Amino acid sequence: SNKIWFTQEELNQVYRGRPFKLNYRYSQILVTLYISWMYSISMPIMPIIGAVSFYTSYWVDKFLFCNFYCTPPMYSDEMGRTCTSLVGLLVVVHLGMSMWMMGSEGIFKGEHVSTAEYSQEFEGVPQDTTLMEQLSKRHLFPIQAVLVVYVSGVLISQLSATFLRKICGFLKCLTCSTGGKVKNLKRNMNMVPTDYTSACEREIIKGISSYNILQNPKYQEAFAITPEFAATHCRLSSIRGYNT
């Protein structure tokens, strides 16, 4: 190519890979996970298909991330925590879809709790039944019990955690403790905008601004030279006889 790049940044941009969109990958994985387990009760092969999809996506993303995509920015853990909480919601969706499918006469026949002699034959056309009649079948009781136990456990854990946080906050208020503020400050420390000079002073940016090896503090200590000497010299041969 006869194109001329006037800066190193322009040349780097040509060979820099495309950005890795982590939010897109999270959403695609969640869609695959939800679809696989929503319909797994009527199509048992769906979790297997989902597992194959996850395995393939892992290796494809790993290869592209190492050979094609550019280095991503520093993400926080907020996206991962949100996706993990959505996996818990999947349990409720899976159990709800299981009850709806297993309660349908077109998929699975069974007797109602109200009558033990419910054995109407299926003739190829789904029978007109209400939602309560579908959910009142005997074979749905284990699924309903698991759903009630799971939802109750989640609610109790959330309420207990909230209650404990309020108790801890009340005790900190009585003792004039500021532990929570310090933790929040440390958590958001790297999210506060700062300039280059301040970042160097706080050691957020570590390293030297030059390729001169003599300006590296570690080599200055090893060679017993001063920063003023390193600022005017750039070769190792110049330190010969410096301390003699």
mmCIF file of C-alpha atoms in Angstrom, residues 44-210:
data_model
loop_
_atom_site.group_PDB
_atom_site.id
_atom_site.type_symbol
_atom_site.label_atom_id
_atom_site.label_comp_id
_atom_site.label_asym_id
_atom_site.label_seq_id
_atom_site.Cartn_x
_atom_site.Cartn_y
_atom_site.Cartn_z
ATOM 1 C CA PRO A 44 -34.726 -33.204 26.682
ATOM 2 C CA ILE A 45 -32.164 -32.725 23.925
ATOM 3 C CA MET A 46 -32.207 -28.933 24.398
ATOM 4 C CA PRO A 47 -29.698 -28.860 27.329
ATOM 5 C CA ILE A 48 -27.317 -31.004 25.265
ATOM 6 C CA ILE A 49 -27.607 -28.597 22.350
ATOM 7 C CA GLY A 50 -27.028 -25.692 24.717
ATOM 8 C CA ALA A 51 -23.928 -27.365 26.192
ATOM 9 C CA VAL A 52 -22.489 -27.915 22.708
ATOM 10 C CA SER A 53 -23.221 -24.282 21.875
ATOM 11 C CA PHE A 54 -21.448 -23.064 25.020
ATOM 12 C CA TYR A 55 -18.435 -25.287 24.359
ATOM 13 C CA THR A 56 -18.144 -24.066 20.770
ATOM 14 C CA SER A 57 -18.624 -20.429 21.756
ATOM 15 C CA TYR A 58 -15.928 -20.705 24.417
ATOM 16 C CA TRP A 59 -13.229 -21.918 22.047
ATOM 17 C CA VAL A 60 -14.255 -19.630 19.190
ATOM 18 C CA ASP A 61 -14.261 -16.578 21.473
ATOM 19 C CA LYS A 62 -10.959 -17.622 22.999
ATOM 20 C CA PHE A 63 -9.315 -17.966 19.591
ATOM 21 C CA LEU A 64 -10.694 -14.660 18.316
ATOM 22 C CA PHE A 65 -9.867 -12.899 21.556
ATOM 23 C CA CYS A 66 -6.233 -14.007 21.354
ATOM 24 C CA ASN A 67 -5.762 -13.501 17.606
ATOM 25 C CA PHE A 68 -8.299 -10.999 16.308
ATOM 26 C CA TYR A 69 -9.896 -8.724 18.911
ATOM 27 C CA CYS A 70 -8.090 -5.812 20.460
ATOM 28 C CA THR A 71 -7.398 -5.580 24.170
ATOM 29 C CA PRO A 72 -10.689 -4.744 25.925
ATOM 30 C CA PRO A 73 -10.997 -1.994 28.530
ATOM 31 C CA MET A 74 -11.018 -2.719 32.245
ATOM 32 C CA TYR A 75 -14.568 -3.842 33.030
ATOM 33 C CA SER A 76 -16.041 -3.880 36.508
ATOM 34 C CA ASP A 77 -17.766 -6.929 37.995
ATOM 35 C CA GLU A 78 -21.227 -5.355 37.737
ATOM 36 C CA MET A 79 -22.075 -7.075 34.444
ATOM 37 C CA GLY A 80 -21.021 -10.475 35.744
ATOM 38 C CA ARG A 81 -23.006 -10.060 38.954
ATOM 39 C CA THR A 82 -26.128 -9.064 37.018
ATOM 40 C CA CYS A 83 -25.873 -12.083 34.713
ATOM 41 C CA THR A 84 -25.352 -14.380 37.698
ATOM 42 C CA SER A 85 -28.555 -13.088 39.293
ATOM 43 C CA LEU A 86 -30.433 -13.759 36.046
ATOM 44 C CA VAL A 87 -29.322 -17.402 36.219
ATOM 45 C CA GLY A 88 -31.228 -17.670 39.493
ATOM 46 C CA LEU A 89 -34.339 -16.336 37.753
ATOM 47 C CA LEU A 90 -33.931 -19.095 35.177
ATOM 48 C CA VAL A 91 -34.811 -21.685 37.833
ATOM 49 C CA VAL A 92 -38.215 -20.055 38.338
ATOM 50 C CA VAL A 93 -38.809 -19.797 34.574
ATOM 51 C CA HIS A 94 -37.805 -23.442 34.057
ATOM 52 C CA LEU A 95 -40.134 -24.716 36.792
ATOM 53 C CA GLY A 96 -42.997 -22.523 35.556
ATOM 54 C CA MET A 97 -42.634 -23.740 31.981
ATOM 55 C CA SER A 98 -42.383 -27.312 33.258
ATOM 56 C CA MET A 99 -45.687 -27.014 35.114
ATOM 57 C CA TRP A 100 -47.387 -25.441 32.102
ATOM 58 C CA MET A 101 -46.158 -28.115 29.690
ATOM 59 C CA MET A 102 -46.672 -31.088 31.991
ATOM 60 C CA GLY A 103 -50.150 -29.856 32.831
ATOM 61 C CA SER A 104 -51.232 -29.706 29.203
ATOM 62 C CA GLU A 105 -53.404 -32.615 28.066
ATOM 63 C CA GLY A 106 -51.730 -32.548 24.677
ATOM 64 C CA ILE A 107 -48.345 -33.422 26.195
ATOM 65 C CA PHE A 108 -48.907 -35.377 29.393
ATOM 66 C CA LYS A 109 -52.108 -36.886 30.758
ATOM 67 C CA GLY A 110 -52.777 -37.266 34.454
ATOM 68 C CA GLU A 111 -55.424 -37.236 37.131
ATOM 69 C CA HIS A 112 -56.548 -34.198 39.028
ATOM 70 C CA VAL A 113 -56.223 -33.844 42.758
ATOM 71 C CA SER A 114 -59.988 -33.331 43.073
ATOM 72 C CA THR A 115 -60.860 -36.650 41.435
ATOM 73 C CA ALA A 116 -58.828 -39.809 41.476
ATOM 74 C CA GLU A 117 -60.784 -41.291 38.590
ATOM 75 C CA TYR A 118 -59.812 -38.687 36.021
ATOM 76 C CA SER A 119 -58.698 -40.816 33.069
ATOM 77 C CA GLN A 120 -60.202 -39.204 30.021
ATOM 78 C CA GLU A 121 -58.620 -40.582 26.856
ATOM 79 C CA PHE A 122 -56.714 -38.208 24.582
ATOM 80 C CA GLU A 123 -58.090 -38.360 21.049
ATOM 81 C CA GLY A 124 -55.571 -36.161 19.243
ATOM 82 C CA VAL A 125 -57.222 -32.824 20.076
ATOM 83 C CA PRO A 126 -56.261 -31.019 23.303
ATOM 84 C CA GLN A 127 -59.094 -30.832 25.807
ATOM 85 C CA ASP A 128 -60.411 -27.447 26.936
ATOM 86 C CA THR A 129 -59.201 -27.066 30.496
ATOM 87 C CA THR A 130 -58.598 -24.055 32.671
ATOM 88 C CA LEU A 131 -55.232 -23.084 34.071
ATOM 89 C CA MET A 132 -56.230 -24.155 37.575
ATOM 90 C CA GLU A 133 -57.250 -27.569 36.299
ATOM 91 C CA GLN A 134 -53.910 -27.943 34.533
ATOM 92 C CA LEU A 135 -51.984 -27.017 37.662
ATOM 93 C CA SER A 136 -54.040 -29.250 39.953
ATOM 94 C CA LYS A 137 -52.735 -32.544 38.556
ATOM 95 C CA ARG A 138 -51.055 -34.958 40.923
ATOM 96 C CA HIS A 139 -47.837 -35.388 38.960
ATOM 97 C CA LEU A 140 -47.154 -31.613 39.190
ATOM 98 C CA PHE A 141 -46.926 -31.644 42.978
ATOM 99 C CA PRO A 142 -43.119 -32.302 43.120
ATOM 100 C CA ILE A 143 -42.421 -29.439 40.689
ATOM 101 C CA GLN A 144 -44.702 -27.097 42.621
ATOM 102 C CA ALA A 145 -43.029 -28.080 45.894
ATOM 103 C CA VAL A 146 -39.556 -27.375 44.484
ATOM 104 C CA LEU A 147 -40.740 -24.004 43.147
ATOM 105 C CA VAL A 148 -42.248 -22.990 46.496
ATOM 106 C CA VAL A 149 -39.143 -24.060 48.413
ATOM 107 C CA TYR A 150 -36.788 -22.259 46.014
ATOM 108 C CA VAL A 151 -38.757 -18.992 45.948
ATOM 109 C CA SER A 152 -39.186 -19.090 49.725
ATOM 110 C CA GLY A 153 -35.476 -19.664 50.227
ATOM 111 C CA VAL A 154 -34.560 -16.737 47.957
ATOM 112 C CA LEU A 155 -37.036 -14.399 49.670
ATOM 113 C CA ILE A 156 -35.873 -15.421 53.143
ATOM 114 C CA SER A 157 -32.224 -14.928 52.221
ATOM 115 C CA GLN A 158 -32.918 -11.503 50.723
ATOM 116 C CA LEU A 159 -35.023 -10.363 53.677
ATOM 117 C CA SER A 160 -32.522 -11.693 56.199
ATOM 118 C CA ALA A 161 -29.646 -9.990 54.367
ATOM 119 C CA THR A 162 -31.567 -6.701 54.345
ATOM 120 C CA PHE A 163 -32.410 -7.088 58.014
ATOM 121 C CA LEU A 164 -28.789 -7.829 58.918
ATOM 122 C CA ARG A 165 -27.567 -4.824 56.912
ATOM 123 C CA LYS A 166 -29.974 -2.579 58.802
ATOM 124 C CA ILE A 167 -28.833 -4.005 62.136
ATOM 125 C CA CYS A 168 -25.183 -3.511 61.164
ATOM 126 C CA GLY A 169 -25.920 0.036 60.022
ATOM 127 C CA PHE A 170 -27.657 0.766 63.318
ATOM 128 C CA LEU A 171 -24.695 -0.596 65.292
ATOM 129 C CA LYS A 172 -22.236 1.407 63.187
ATOM 130 C CA CYS A 173 -24.315 4.498 63.820
ATOM 131 C CA LEU A 174 -24.173 3.874 67.576
ATOM 132 C CA THR A 175 -20.420 3.320 67.496
ATOM 133 C CA CYS A 176 -19.761 6.132 64.963
ATOM 134 C CA SER A 177 -18.079 3.641 62.617
ATOM 135 C CA THR A 178 -17.295 4.608 59.008
ATOM 136 C CA GLY A 179 -16.388 1.155 57.667
ATOM 137 C CA GLY A 180 -19.111 1.225 55.017
ATOM 138 C CA LYS A 181 -17.976 4.572 53.636
ATOM 139 C CA VAL A 182 -14.384 3.376 53.426
ATOM 140 C CA LYS A 183 -15.424 0.230 51.561
ATOM 141 C CA ASN A 184 -17.523 2.235 49.096
ATOM 142 C CA LEU A 185 -14.628 4.647 48.577
ATOM 143 C CA LYS A 186 -12.220 1.796 47.855
ATOM 144 C CA ARG A 187 -14.737 0.151 45.517
ATOM 145 C CA ASN A 188 -15.189 3.354 43.478
ATOM 146 C CA MET A 189 -11.587 4.563 43.741
ATOM 147 C CA ASN A 190 -10.571 3.547 40.226
ATOM 148 C CA MET A 191 -13.771 5.015 38.732
ATOM 149 C CA VAL A 192 -12.977 8.604 39.762
ATOM 150 C CA PRO A 193 -11.584 10.619 36.813
ATOM 151 C CA THR A 194 -8.075 11.962 37.327
ATOM 152 C CA ASP A 195 -5.377 13.677 35.289
ATOM 153 C CA TYR A 196 -2.016 12.244 34.234
ATOM 154 C CA THR A 197 0.071 14.057 36.842
ATOM 155 C CA SER A 198 -2.199 13.017 39.690
ATOM 156 C CA ALA A 199 -2.304 9.421 38.433
ATOM 157 C CA CYS A 200 1.504 9.267 38.435
ATOM 158 C CA GLU A 201 1.683 10.685 41.954
ATOM 159 C CA ARG A 202 -0.886 8.136 43.213
ATOM 160 C CA GLU A 203 1.007 5.367 41.355
ATOM 161 C CA ILE A 204 -2.079 4.454 39.329
ATOM 162 C CA ILE A 205 0.159 4.658 36.267
ATOM 163 C CA LYS A 206 3.418 2.852 36.879
ATOM 164 C CA GLY A 207 6.403 2.951 34.601
ATOM 165 C CA ILE A 208 8.612 5.500 32.936
ATOM 166 C CA SER A 209 7.817 7.890 30.118
ATOM 167 C CA SER A 210 10.939 7.041 28.159
#
